[in-house]
GROMACS .gro file of C-alpha atoms in nm:
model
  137
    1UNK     CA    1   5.196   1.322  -1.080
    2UNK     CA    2   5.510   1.527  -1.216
    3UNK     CA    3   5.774   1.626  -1.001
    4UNK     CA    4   5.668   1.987  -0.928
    5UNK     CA    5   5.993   2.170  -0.987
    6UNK     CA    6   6.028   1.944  -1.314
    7UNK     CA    7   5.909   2.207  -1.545
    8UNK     CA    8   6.007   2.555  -1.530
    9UNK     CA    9   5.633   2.747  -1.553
   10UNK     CA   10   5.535   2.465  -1.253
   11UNK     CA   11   5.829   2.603  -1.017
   12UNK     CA   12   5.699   2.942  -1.125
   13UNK     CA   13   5.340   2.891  -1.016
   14UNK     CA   14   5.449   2.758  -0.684
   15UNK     CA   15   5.668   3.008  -0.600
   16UNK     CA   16   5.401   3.258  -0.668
   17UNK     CA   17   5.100   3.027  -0.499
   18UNK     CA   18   5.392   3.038  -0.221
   19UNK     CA   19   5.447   3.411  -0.174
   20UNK     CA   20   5.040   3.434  -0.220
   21UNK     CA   21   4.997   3.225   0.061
   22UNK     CA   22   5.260   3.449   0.280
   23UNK     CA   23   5.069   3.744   0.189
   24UNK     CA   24   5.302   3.881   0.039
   25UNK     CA   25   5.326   4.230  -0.079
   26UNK     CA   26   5.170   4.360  -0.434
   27UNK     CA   27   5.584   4.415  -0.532
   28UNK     CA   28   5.647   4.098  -0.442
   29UNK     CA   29   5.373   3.915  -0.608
   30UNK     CA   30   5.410   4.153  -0.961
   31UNK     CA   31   5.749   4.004  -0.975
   32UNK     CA   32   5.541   3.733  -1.105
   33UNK     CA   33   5.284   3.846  -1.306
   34UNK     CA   34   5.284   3.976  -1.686
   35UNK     CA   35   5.158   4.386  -1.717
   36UNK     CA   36   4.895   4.205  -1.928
   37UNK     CA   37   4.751   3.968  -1.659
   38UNK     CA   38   4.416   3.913  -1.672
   39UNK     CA   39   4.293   3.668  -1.341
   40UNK     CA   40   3.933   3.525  -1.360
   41UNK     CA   41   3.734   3.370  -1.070
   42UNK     CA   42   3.454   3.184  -1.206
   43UNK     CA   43   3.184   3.201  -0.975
   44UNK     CA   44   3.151   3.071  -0.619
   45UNK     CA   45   3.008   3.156  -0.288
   46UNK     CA   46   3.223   3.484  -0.246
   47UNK     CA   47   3.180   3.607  -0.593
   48UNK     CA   48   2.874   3.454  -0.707
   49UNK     CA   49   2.911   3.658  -1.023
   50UNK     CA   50   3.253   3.588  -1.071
   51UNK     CA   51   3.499   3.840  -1.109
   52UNK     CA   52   3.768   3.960  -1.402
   53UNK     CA   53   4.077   4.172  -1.231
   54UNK     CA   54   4.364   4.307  -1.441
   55UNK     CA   55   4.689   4.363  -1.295
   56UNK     CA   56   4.640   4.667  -1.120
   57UNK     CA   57   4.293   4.480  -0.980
   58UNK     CA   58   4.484   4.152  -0.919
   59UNK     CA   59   4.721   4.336  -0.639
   60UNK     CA   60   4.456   4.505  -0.479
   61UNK     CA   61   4.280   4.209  -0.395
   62UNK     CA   62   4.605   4.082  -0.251
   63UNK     CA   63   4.607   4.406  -0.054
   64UNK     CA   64   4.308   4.321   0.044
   65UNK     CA   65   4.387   3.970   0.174
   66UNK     CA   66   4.622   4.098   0.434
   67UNK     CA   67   4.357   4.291   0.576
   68UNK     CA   68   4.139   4.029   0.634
   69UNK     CA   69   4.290   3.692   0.704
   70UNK     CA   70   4.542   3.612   0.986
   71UNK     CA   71   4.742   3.346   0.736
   72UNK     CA   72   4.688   3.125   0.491
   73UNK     CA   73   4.781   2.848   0.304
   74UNK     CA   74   4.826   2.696  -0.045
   75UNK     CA   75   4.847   2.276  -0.107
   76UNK     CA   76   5.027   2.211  -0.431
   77UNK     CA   77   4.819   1.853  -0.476
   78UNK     CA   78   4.895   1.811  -0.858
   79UNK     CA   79   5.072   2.015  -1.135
   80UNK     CA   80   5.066   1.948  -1.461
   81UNK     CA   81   5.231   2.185  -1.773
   82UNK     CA   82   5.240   2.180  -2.137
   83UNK     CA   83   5.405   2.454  -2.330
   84UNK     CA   84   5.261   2.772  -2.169
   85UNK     CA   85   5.062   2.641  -2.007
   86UNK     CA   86   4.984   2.480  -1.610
   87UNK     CA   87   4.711   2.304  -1.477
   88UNK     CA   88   4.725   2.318  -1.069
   89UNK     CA   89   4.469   2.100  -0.816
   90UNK     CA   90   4.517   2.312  -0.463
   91UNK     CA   91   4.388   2.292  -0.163
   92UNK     CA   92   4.358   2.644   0.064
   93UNK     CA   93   4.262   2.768   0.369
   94UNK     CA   94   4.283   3.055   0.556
   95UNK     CA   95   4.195   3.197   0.912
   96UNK     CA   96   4.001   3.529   0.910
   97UNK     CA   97   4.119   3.758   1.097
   98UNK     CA   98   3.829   3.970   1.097
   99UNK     CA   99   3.466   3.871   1.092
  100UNK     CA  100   3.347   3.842   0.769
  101UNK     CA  101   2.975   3.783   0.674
  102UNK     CA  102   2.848   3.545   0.934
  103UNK     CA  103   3.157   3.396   0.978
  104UNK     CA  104   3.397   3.516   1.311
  105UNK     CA  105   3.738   3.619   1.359
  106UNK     CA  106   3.909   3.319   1.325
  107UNK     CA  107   3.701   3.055   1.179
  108UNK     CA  108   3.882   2.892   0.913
  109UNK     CA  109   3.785   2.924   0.544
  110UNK     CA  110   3.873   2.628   0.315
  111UNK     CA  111   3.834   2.582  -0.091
  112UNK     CA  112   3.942   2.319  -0.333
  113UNK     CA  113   4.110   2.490  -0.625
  114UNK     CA  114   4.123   2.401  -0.971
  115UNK     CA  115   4.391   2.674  -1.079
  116UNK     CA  116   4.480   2.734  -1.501
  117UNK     CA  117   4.798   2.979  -1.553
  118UNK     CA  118   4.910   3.081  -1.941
  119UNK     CA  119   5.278   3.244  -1.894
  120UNK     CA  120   5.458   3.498  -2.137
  121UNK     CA  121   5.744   3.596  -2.096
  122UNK     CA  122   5.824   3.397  -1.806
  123UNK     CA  123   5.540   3.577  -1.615
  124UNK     CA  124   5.146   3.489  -1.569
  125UNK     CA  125   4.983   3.622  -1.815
  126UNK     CA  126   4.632   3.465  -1.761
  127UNK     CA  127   4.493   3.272  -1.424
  128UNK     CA  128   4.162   3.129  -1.399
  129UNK     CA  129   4.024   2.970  -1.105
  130UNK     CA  130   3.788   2.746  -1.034
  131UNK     CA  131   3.727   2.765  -0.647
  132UNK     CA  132   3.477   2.525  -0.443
  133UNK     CA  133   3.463   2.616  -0.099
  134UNK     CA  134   3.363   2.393   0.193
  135UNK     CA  135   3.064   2.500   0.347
  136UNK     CA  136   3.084   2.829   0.476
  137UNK     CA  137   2.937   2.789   0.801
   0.00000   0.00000   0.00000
C-alpha cells in the first residue's frame, strides 16, 4: 500500500473523502471539485438504477446528507494513483438520523467502497463509485 499523502491527487481525495465525511458544506466540498464534475454511482441498494450528478447535482446530494444522517465516516483502506488518476478501497458508515425506509433513526448504515477519481486542474473532475452495502436490515 502507498503512503497516502505520497502523491499529491491521493492527499487530495482524502481531504475531500475527509470534509465529505464531516458533512461539510457544498462551499466547502466545491473547493474540491472541477465545474465539469461528473460523479457516477453505479447501482446498489439505494440507487438501484444508479445515478449520474453534475456539479450542481453532486452538492445537493451533500445537502442532502446533512439532513439525514447524524455523522459519518470515511476509511481510507488503500490508495493507489497514476497520473490523473486514483483508485480508493473505503470503508463508510453512517448513523441516520432520521428514519429512512425501514430502517430507524439511528441504525447504522455501512458500505464497502470501491471509489475512481480523474483530476484536472488539481480538482475532481470525474468520481465513480462502486458501493456494496452491508445488509440493510
Amino acid at each position: 500500500m502507498r503512503s497516502l499523502d505520497e502523491h499529491p491527487n491521493i492527499s487530495i481525495a482524502v481531504r475531500y473523502h475527509e470534509a465529505v465525511a464531516r458533512l461539510a458544506a457544498p462551499e466547502e466540498l466545491e473547493r474540491f471539485l472541477h465545474p465539469d464534475m461528473v460523479h457516477t454511482q453505479l447501482p446498489n441498494p439505494l440507487f438501484p438504477q444508479g445515478v449520474d450528478r453534475d456539479l450542481a447535482g453532486t452538492l445537493a446530494a451533500s445537502t442532502q446528507a446533512r439532513t439525514l444522517l447524524d455523522g459519518q465516516q470515511y476509511e481510507v483502506i488503500n490508495a493507489v494513483a497514476s497520473g490523473d488518476q486514483v483508485a480508493l478501497e473505503v470503508k463508510w458508515s453512517g448513523t441516520l438520523a432520521v428514519p429512512f425506509g425501514d430502517l430507524p433513526a439511528g441504525h447504522v448504515m455501512r458500505a464497502h467502497i470501491a471509489a475512481f477519481l480523474e483530476f484536472r486542474d488539481g480538482k475532481i473532475i470525474a468520481q465513480r463509485n462502486y458501493d456494496c452495502y452491508e445488509p440493510l436490515a
